[in-house]
Structure formats: structure tokens, C-alpha cells
PDB file of C-alpha atoms in Angstrom:
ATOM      1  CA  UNK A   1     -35.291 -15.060  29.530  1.00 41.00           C
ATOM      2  CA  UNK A   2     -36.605 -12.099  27.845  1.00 42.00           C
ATOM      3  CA  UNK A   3     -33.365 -11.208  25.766  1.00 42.00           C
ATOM      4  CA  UNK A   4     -33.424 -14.650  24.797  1.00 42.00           C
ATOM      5  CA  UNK A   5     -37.580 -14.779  23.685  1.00 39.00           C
ATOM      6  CA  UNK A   6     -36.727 -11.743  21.463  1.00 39.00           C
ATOM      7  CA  UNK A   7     -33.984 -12.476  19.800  1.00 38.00           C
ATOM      8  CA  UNK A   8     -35.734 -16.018  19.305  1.00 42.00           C
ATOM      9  CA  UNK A   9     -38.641 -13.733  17.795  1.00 45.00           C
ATOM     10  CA  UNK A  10     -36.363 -11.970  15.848  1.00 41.00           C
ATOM     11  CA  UNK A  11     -34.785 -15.128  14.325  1.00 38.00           C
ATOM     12  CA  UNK A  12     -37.879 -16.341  13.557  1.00 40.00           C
ATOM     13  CA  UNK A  13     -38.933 -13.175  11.717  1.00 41.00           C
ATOM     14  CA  UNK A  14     -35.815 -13.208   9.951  1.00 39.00           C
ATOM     15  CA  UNK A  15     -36.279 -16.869   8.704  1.00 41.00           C
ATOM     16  CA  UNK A  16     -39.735 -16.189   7.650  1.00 44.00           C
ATOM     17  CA  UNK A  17     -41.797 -18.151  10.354  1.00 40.00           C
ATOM     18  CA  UNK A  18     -44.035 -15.396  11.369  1.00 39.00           C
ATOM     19  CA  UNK A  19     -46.997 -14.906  10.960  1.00 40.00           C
ATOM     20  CA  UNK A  20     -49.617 -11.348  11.476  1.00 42.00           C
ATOM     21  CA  UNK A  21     -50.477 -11.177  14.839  1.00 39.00           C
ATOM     22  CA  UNK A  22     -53.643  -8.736  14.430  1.00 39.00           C
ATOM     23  CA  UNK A  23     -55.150 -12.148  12.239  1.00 43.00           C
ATOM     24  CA  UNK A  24     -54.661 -14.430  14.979  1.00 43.00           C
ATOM     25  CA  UNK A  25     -56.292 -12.597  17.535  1.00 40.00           C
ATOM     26  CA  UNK A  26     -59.005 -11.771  15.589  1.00 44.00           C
ATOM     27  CA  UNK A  27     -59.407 -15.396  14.587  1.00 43.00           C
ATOM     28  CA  UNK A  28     -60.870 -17.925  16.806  1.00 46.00           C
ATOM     29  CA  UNK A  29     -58.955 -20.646  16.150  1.00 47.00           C
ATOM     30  CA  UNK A  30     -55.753 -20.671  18.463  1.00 46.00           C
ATOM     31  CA  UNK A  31     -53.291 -19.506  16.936  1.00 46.00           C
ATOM     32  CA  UNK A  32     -50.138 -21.999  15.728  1.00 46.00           C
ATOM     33  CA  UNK A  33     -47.628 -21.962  18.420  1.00 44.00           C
ATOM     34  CA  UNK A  34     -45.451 -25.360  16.616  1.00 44.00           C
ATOM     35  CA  UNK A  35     -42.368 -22.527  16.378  1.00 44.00           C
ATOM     36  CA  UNK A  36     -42.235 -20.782  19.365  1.00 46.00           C
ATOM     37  CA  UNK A  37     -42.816 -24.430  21.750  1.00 44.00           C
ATOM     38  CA  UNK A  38     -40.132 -26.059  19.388  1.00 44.00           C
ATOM     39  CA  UNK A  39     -37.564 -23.864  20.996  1.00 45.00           C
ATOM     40  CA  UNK A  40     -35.792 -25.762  24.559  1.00 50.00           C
ATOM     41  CA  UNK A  41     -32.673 -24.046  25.964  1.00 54.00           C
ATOM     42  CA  UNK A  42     -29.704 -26.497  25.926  1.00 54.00           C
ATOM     43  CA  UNK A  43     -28.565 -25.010  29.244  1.00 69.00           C
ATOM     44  CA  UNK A  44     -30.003 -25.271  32.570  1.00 91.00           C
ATOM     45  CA  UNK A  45     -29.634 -22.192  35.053  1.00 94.00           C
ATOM     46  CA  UNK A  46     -27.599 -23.096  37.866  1.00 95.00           C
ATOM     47  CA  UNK A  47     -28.499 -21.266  41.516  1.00 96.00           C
ATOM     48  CA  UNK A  48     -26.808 -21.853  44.792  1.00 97.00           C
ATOM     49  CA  UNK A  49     -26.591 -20.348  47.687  1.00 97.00           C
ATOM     50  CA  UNK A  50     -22.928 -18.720  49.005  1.00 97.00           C
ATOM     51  CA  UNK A  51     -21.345 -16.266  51.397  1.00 98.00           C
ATOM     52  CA  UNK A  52     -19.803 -13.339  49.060  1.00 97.00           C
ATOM     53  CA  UNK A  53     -16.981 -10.582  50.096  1.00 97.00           C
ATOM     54  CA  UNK A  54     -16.077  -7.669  48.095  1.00 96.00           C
ATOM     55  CA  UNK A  55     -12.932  -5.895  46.809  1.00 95.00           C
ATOM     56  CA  UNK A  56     -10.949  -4.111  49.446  1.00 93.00           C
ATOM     57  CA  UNK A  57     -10.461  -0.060  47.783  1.00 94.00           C
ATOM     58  CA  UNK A  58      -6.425  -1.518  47.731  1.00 95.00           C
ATOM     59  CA  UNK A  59      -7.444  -2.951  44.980  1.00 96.00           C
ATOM     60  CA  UNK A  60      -8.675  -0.438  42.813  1.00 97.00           C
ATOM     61  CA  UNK A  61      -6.647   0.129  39.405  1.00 96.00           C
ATOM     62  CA  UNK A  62      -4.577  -3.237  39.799  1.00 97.00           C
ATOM     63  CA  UNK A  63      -4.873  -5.696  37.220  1.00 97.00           C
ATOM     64  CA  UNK A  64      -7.189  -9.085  37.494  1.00 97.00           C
ATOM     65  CA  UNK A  65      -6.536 -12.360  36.370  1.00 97.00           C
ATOM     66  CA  UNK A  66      -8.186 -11.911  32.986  1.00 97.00           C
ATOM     67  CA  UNK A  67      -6.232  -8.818  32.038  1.00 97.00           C
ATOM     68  CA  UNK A  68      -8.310  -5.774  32.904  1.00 97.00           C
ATOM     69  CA  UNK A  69      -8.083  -3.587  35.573  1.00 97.00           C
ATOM     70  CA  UNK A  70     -10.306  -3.421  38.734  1.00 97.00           C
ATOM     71  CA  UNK A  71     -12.772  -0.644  38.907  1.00 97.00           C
ATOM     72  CA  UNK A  72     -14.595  -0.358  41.765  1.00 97.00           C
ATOM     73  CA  UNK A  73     -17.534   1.657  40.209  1.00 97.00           C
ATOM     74  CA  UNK A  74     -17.892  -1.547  37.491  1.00 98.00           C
ATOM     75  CA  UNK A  75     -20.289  -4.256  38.059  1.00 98.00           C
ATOM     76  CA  UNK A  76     -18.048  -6.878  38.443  1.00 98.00           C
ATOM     77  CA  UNK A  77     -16.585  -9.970  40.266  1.00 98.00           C
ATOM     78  CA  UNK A  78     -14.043 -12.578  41.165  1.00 98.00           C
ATOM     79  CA  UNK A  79     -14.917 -16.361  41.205  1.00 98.00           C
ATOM     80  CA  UNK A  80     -12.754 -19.509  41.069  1.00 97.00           C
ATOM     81  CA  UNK A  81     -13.643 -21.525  38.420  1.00 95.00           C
ATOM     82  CA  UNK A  82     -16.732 -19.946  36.193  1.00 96.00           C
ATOM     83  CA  UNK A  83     -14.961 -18.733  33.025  1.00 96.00           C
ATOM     84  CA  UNK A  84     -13.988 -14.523  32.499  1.00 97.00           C
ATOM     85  CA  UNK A  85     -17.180 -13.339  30.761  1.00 96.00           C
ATOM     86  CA  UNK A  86     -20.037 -15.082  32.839  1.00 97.00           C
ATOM     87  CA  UNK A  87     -22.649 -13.023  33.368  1.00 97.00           C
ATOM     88  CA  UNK A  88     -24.153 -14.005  37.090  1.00 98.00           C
ATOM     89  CA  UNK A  89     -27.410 -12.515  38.537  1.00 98.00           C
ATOM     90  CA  UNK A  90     -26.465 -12.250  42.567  1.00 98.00           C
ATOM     91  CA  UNK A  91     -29.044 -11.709  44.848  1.00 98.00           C
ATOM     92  CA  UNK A  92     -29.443 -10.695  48.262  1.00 97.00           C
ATOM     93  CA  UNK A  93     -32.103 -12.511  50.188  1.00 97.00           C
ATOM     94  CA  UNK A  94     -32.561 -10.068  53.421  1.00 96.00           C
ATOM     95  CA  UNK A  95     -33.490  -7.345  51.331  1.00 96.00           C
ATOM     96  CA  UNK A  96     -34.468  -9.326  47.477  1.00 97.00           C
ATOM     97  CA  UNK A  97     -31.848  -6.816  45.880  1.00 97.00           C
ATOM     98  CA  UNK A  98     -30.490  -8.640  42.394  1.00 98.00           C
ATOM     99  CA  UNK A  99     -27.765  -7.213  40.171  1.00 98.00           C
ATOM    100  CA  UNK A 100     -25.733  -9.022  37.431  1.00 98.00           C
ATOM    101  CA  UNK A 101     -22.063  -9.147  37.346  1.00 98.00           C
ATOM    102  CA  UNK A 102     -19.605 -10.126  35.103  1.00 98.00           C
ATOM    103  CA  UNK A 103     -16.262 -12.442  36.007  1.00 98.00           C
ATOM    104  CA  UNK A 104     -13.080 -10.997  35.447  1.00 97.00           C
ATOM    105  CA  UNK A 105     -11.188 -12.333  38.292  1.00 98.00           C
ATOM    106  CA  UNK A 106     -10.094 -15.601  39.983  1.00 97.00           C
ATOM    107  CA  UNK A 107     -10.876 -15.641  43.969  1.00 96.00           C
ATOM    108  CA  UNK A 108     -11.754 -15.654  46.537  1.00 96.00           C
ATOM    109  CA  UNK A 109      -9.095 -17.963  47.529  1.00 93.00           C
ATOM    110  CA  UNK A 110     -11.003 -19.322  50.554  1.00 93.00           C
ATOM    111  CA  UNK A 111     -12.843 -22.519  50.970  1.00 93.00           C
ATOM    112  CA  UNK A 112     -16.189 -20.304  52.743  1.00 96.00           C
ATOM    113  CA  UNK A 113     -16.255 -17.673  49.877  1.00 97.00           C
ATOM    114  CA  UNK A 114     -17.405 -18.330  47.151  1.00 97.00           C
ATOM    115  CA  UNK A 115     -17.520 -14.610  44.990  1.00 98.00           C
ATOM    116  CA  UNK A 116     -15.945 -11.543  45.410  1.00 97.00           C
ATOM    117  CA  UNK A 117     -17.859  -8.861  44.396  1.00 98.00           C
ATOM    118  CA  UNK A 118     -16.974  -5.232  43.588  1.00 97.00           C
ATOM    119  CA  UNK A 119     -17.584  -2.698  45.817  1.00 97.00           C
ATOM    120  CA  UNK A 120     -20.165  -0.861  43.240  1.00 97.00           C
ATOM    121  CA  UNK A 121     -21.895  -4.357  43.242  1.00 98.00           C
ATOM    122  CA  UNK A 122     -21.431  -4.543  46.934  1.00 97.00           C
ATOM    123  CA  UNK A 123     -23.114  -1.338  47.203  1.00 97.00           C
ATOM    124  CA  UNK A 124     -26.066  -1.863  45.204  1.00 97.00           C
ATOM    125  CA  UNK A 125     -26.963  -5.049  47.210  1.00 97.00           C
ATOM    126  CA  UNK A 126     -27.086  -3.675  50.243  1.00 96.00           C
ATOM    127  CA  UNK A 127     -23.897  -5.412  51.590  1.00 96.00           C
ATOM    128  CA  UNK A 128     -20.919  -3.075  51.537  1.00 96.00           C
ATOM    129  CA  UNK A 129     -19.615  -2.158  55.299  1.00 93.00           C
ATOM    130  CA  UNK A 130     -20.742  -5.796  56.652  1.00 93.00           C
ATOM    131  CA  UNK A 131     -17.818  -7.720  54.883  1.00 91.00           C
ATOM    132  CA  UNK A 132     -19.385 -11.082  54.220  1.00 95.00           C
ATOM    133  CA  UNK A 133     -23.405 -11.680  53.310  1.00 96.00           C
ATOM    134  CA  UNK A 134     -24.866 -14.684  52.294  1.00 97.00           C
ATOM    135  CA  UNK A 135     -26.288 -14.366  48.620  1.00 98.00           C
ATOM    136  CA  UNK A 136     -27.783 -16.657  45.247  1.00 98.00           C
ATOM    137  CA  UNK A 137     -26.072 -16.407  42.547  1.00 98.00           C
ATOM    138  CA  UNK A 138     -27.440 -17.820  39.273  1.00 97.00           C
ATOM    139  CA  UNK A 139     -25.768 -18.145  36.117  1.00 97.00           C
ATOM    140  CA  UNK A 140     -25.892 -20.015  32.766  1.00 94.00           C
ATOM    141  CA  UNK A 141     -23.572 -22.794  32.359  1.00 89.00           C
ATOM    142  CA  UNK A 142     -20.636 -22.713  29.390  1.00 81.00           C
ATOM    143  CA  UNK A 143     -21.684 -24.205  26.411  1.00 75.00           C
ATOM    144  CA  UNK A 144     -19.646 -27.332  24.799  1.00 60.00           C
TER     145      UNK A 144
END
């Protein structure tokens, strides 16, 4: 939400919307917000909650389904149907430790699992050396 307020600001700068800041606070009158409330994301963030694995070290170096190779030092993961590229903020509950990842694989291929996770990502959520952990994942949906 922040990347996306200042690039917003930036567009708006750009287009010639803005206005001095230093006169609006020292004005009274509140100051013309028309521009910034005008802006509505067409996407709604989608969060659910879902067990996650991680990448076995077998892995490491092998390619994934989009083409690269795993790394288990990279923040990434596997997921069955959100497009390579999506950017997903996963969360661990028991401890509130959130990372984002990025999909570059298809899997797990398991009905209970629902994202593989690297081990680096495993790592930094506290969940490497249990195997499974239930976790939120939130993500934007594609665009049309």
C-alpha cells in the first residue's frame, strides 16, 4: 500500500495535480483532497489461511516450472495455480513473522498444501525443521 500511495503521488506530480504542501498546512481551510480520494484499487487483496511445506535441499539447482533454477537462499515459492511473478506476503501466525515471496514454481501437488516455500523463506518464518506450518498468505489478484 505504500509503494502504491507513492507512485500514485508521483503520478500525480508528474501530471501536474499537486499542489505546495507548506500552504496547506499553514492555511485553515482543509486542504483539497478530490485527487488523492479519486484513486480506488481495481483489485481486492485476497488472504486465506493454508498449511505450507518447503523445498527439500534435493532440490537445489534444478530447474522450476517457469524456467529458473531453485535457489534455496532466494525468497521464493511454488503454488498451483497463481501465475509465475506473484508477489505473496506469507505470514506465520504463532510467531507474526511476514515475508514476501515470489512464484516460480507449480506445487505442491497435494490436496492439504497449498505453497511450497523455499527453505530461505522457510527459515525466515520460523518454520524450517517442522515440515508443515499453517500460514496466511495474501496476494493481489491478476489483472484482466
Amino acid at each position: 500500500m505504500k509503494y502504491c500511495l507513492l507512485l500514485c503521488g508521483m503520478l500525480i506530480s508528474f501530471m501536474g495535480f499537486s499542489q505546495n504542501i507548506s500552504d496547506d498546512l499553514a492555511s485553515n481551510d482543509a486542504p483539497d483532497s478530490s485527487v488523492a480520494t479519486s484513486f480506488k484499487p481495481s483489485s481486492k487483496l485476497i488472504s486465506k489461511t493454508v498449511y505450507a511445506t518447503y523445498y527439500h535441499r534435493k532440490f537445489e539447482g534444478r530447474k522450476t516450472a517457469s524456467g529458473v533454477r531453485y535457489r534455496k537462499a532466494k525468497m521464493t515459492a511454488a503454488h498451483m495455480k497463481l501465475p509465475f511473478g506473484t508477489i505473496v506476503t506469507v505470514t506465520n501466525p504463532a510467531n507474526g513473522k511476514s515475508i514476501d515471496v515470489e512464484v516460480n514454481d507449480r506445487g505442491p501437488h497435494s490436496r492439504k498444501f497449498k505453497i511450497d516455500l523455499s527453505e530461505a523463506a522457510a527459515k525466515s518464518l520460523g518454520i524450517f525443521g517442522k515440515g508443515v506450518a499453517k500460514v496466511e498468505i495474501s496476494y493481489l489478484p491478476e489483472e484482466d
